[in-house]
PDB file of N, CA and C in Angstrom:
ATOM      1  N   UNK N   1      -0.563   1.894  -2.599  1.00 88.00           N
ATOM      2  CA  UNK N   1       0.569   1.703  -3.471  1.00 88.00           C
ATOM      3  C   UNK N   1       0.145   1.224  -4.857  1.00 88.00           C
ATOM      4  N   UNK N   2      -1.070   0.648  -5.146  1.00 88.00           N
ATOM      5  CA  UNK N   2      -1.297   0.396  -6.019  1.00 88.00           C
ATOM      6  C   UNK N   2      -1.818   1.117  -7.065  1.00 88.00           C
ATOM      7  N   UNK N   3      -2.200   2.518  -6.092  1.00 90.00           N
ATOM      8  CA  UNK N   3      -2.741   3.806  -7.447  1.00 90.00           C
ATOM      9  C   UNK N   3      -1.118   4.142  -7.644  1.00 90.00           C
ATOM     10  N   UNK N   4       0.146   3.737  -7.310  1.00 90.00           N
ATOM     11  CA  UNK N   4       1.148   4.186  -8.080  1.00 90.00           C
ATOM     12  C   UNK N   4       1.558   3.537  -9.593  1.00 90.00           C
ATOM     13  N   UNK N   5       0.557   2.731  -9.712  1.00 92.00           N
ATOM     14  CA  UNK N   5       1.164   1.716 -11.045  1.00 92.00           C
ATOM     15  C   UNK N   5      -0.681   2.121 -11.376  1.00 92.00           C
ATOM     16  N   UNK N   6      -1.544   1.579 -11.070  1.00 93.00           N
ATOM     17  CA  UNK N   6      -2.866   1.967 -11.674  1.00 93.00           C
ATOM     18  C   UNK N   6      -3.883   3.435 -10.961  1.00 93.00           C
ATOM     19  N   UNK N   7      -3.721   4.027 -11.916  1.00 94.00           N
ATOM     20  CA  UNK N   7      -4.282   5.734 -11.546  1.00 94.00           C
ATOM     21  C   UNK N   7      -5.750   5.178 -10.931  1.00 94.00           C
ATOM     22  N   UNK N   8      -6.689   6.505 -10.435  1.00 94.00           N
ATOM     23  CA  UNK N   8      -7.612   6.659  -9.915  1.00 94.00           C
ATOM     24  C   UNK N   8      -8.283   6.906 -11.303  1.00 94.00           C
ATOM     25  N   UNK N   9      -9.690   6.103 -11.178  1.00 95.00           N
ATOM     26  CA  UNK N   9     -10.503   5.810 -12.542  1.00 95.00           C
ATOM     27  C   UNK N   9     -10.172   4.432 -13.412  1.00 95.00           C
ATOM     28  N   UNK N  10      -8.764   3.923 -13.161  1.00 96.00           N
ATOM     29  CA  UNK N  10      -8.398   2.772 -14.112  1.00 96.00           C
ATOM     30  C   UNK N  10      -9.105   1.658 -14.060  1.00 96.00           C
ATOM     31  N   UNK N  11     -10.163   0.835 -14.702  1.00 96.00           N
ATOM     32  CA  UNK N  11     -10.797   0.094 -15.036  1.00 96.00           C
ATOM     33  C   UNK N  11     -10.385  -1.482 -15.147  1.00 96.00           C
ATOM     34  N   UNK N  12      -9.894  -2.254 -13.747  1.00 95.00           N
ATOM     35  CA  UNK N  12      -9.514  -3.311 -12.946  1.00 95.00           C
ATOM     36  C   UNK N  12     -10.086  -4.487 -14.280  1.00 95.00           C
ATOM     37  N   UNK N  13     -10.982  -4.343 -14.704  1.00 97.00           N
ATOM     38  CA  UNK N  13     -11.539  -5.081 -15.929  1.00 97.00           C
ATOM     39  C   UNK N  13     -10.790  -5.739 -17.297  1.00 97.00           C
ATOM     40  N   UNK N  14      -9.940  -4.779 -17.066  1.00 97.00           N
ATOM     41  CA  UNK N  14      -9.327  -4.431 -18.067  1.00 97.00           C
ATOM     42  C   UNK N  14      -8.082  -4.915 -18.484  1.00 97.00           C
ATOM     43  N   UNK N  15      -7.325  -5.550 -17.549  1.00 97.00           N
ATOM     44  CA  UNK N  15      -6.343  -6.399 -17.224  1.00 97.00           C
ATOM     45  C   UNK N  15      -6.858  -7.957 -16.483  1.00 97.00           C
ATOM     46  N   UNK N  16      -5.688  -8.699 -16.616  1.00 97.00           N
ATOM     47  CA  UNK N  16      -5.528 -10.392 -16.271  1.00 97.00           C
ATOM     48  C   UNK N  16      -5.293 -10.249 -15.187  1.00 97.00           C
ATOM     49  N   UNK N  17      -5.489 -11.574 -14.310  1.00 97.00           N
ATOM     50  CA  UNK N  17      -5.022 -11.829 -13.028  1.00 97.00           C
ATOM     51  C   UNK N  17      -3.713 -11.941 -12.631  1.00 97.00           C
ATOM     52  N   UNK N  18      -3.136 -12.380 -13.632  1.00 97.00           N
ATOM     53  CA  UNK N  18      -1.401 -12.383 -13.754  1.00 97.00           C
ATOM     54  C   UNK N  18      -0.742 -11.087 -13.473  1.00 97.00           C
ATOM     55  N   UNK N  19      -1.492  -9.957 -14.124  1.00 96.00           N
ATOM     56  CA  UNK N  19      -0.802  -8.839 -14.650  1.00 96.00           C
ATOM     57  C   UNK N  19      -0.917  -8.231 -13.494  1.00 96.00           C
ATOM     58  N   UNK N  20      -2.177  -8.255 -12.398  1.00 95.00           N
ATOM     59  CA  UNK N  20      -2.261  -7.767 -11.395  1.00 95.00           C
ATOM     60  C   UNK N  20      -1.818  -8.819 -10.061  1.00 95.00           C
ATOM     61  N   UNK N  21      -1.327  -9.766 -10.583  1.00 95.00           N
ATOM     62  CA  UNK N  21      -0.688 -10.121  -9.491  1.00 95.00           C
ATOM     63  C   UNK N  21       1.216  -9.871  -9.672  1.00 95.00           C
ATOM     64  N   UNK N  22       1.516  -9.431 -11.010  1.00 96.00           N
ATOM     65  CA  UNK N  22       3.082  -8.763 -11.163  1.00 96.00           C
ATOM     66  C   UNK N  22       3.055  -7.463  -9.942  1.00 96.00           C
ATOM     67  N   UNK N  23       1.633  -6.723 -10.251  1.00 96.00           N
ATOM     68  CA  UNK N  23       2.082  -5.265  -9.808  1.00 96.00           C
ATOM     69  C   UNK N  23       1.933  -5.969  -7.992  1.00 96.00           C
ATOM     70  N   UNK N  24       1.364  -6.392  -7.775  1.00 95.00           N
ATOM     71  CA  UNK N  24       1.231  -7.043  -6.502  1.00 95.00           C
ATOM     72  C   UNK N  24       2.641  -7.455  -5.999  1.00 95.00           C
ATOM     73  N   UNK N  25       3.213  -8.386  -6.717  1.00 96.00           N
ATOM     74  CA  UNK N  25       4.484  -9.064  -6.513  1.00 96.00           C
ATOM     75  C   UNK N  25       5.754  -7.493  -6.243  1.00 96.00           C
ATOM     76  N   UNK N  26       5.454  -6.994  -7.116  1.00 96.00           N
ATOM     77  CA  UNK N  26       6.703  -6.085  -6.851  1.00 96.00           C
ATOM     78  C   UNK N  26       6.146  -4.858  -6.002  1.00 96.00           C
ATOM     79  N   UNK N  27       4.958  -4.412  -5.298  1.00 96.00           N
ATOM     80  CA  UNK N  27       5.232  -3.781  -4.261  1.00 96.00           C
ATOM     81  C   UNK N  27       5.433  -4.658  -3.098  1.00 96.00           C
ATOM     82  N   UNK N  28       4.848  -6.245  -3.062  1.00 96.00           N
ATOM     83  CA  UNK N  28       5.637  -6.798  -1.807  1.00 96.00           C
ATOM     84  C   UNK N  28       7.383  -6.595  -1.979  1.00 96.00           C
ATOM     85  N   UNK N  29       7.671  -6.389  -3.006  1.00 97.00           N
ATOM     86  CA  UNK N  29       9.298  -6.749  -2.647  1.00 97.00           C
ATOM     87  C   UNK N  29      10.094  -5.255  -2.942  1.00 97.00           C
ATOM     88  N   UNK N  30       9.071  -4.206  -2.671  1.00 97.00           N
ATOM     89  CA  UNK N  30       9.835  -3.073  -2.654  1.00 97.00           C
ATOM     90  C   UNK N  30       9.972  -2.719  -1.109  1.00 97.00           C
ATOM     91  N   UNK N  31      11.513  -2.203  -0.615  1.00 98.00           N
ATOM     92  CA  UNK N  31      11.948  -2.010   0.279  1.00 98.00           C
ATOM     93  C   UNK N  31      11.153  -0.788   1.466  1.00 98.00           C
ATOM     94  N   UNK N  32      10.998  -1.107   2.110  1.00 98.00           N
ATOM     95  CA  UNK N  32      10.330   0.110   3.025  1.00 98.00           C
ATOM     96  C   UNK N  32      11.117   0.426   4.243  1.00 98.00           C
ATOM     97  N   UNK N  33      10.764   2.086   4.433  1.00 98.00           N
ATOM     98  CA  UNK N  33      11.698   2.498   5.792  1.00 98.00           C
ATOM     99  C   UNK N  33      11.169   1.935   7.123  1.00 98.00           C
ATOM    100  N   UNK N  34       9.405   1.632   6.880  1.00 97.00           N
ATOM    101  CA  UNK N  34       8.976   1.206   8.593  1.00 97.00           C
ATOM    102  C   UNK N  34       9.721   0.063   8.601  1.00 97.00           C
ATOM    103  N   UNK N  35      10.041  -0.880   7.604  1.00 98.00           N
ATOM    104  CA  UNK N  35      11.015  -2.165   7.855  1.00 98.00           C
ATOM    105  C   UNK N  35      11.907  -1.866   7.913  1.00 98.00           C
ATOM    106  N   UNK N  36      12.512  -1.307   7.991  1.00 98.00           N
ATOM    107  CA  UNK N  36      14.292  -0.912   8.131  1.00 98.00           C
ATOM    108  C   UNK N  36      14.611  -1.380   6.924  1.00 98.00           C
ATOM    109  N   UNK N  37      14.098  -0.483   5.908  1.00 98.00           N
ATOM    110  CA  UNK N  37      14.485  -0.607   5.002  1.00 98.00           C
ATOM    111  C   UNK N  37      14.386  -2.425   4.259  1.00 98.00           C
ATOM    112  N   UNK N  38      13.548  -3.125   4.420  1.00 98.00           N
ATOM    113  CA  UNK N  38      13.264  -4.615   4.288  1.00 98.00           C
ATOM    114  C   UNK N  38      11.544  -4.521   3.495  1.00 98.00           C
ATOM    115  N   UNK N  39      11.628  -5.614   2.282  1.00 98.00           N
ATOM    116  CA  UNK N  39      10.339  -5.437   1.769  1.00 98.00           C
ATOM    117  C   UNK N  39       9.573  -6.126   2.478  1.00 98.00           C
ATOM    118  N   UNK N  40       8.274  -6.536   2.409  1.00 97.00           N
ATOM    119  CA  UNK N  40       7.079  -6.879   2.924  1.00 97.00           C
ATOM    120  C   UNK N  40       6.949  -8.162   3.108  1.00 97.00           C
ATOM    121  N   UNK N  41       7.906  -8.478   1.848  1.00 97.00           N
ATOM    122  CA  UNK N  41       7.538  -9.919   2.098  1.00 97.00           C
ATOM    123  C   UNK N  41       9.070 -10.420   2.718  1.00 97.00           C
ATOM    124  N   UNK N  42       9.778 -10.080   2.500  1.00 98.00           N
ATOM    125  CA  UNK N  42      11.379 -10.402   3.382  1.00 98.00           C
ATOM    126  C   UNK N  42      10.612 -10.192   5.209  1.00 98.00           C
ATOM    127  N   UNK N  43       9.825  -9.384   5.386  1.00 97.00           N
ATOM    128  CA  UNK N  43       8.887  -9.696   6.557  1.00 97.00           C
ATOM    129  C   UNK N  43       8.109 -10.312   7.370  1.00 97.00           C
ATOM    130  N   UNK N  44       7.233 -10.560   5.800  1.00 97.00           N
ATOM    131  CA  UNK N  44       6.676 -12.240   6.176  1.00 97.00           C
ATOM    132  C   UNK N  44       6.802 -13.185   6.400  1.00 97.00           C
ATOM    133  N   UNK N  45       8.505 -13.408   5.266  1.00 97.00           N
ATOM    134  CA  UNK N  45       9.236 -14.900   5.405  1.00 97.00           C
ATOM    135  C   UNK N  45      10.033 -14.845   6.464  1.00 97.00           C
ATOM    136  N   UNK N  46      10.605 -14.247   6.996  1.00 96.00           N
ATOM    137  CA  UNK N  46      11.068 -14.015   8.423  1.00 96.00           C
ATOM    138  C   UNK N  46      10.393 -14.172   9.332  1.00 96.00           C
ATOM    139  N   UNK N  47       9.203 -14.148   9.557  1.00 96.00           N
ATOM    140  CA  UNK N  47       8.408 -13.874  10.730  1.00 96.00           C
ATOM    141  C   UNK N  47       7.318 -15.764  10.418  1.00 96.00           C
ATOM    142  N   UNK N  48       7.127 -15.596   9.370  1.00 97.00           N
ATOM    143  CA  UNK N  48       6.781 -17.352   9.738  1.00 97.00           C
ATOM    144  C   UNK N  48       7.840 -18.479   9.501  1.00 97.00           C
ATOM    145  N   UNK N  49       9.139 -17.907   8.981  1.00 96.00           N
ATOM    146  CA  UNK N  49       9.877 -18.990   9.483  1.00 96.00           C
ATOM    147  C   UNK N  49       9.967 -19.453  10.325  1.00 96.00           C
ATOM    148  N   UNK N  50       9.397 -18.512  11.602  1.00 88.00           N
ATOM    149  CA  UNK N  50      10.268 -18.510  12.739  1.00 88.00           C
ATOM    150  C   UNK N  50       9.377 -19.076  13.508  1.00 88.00           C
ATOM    151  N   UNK N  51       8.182 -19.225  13.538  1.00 87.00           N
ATOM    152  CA  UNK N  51       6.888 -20.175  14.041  1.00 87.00           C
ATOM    153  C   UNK N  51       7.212 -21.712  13.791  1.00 87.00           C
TER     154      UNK N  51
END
């Protein structure tokens, strides 16, 4: 998911830790069908709340 925001060849160097932790942040919180439609991290926090 992450060659959808940075292509194949893009130079990781080249950007901040921040900037790659935005693109990080918003594919955890994009919705997916194996979750029923629920993002990744609405997954996570569900599942260790519950521990």
């Amino acid at each position: 998911m992450v060659r959808r925001v940075f292509k194949k060849g893009f130079d990781f160097n080249t950007i901040t830790n921040d900037e790659l932790n935005k693109v990080v942040e918003q594919i955890n919180k994009m919705p997916r069908k194996i979750f029923n439609w629920k993002s990744a991290q609405e997954v996570f926090e569900t599942l260790t709340n519950s521990l």
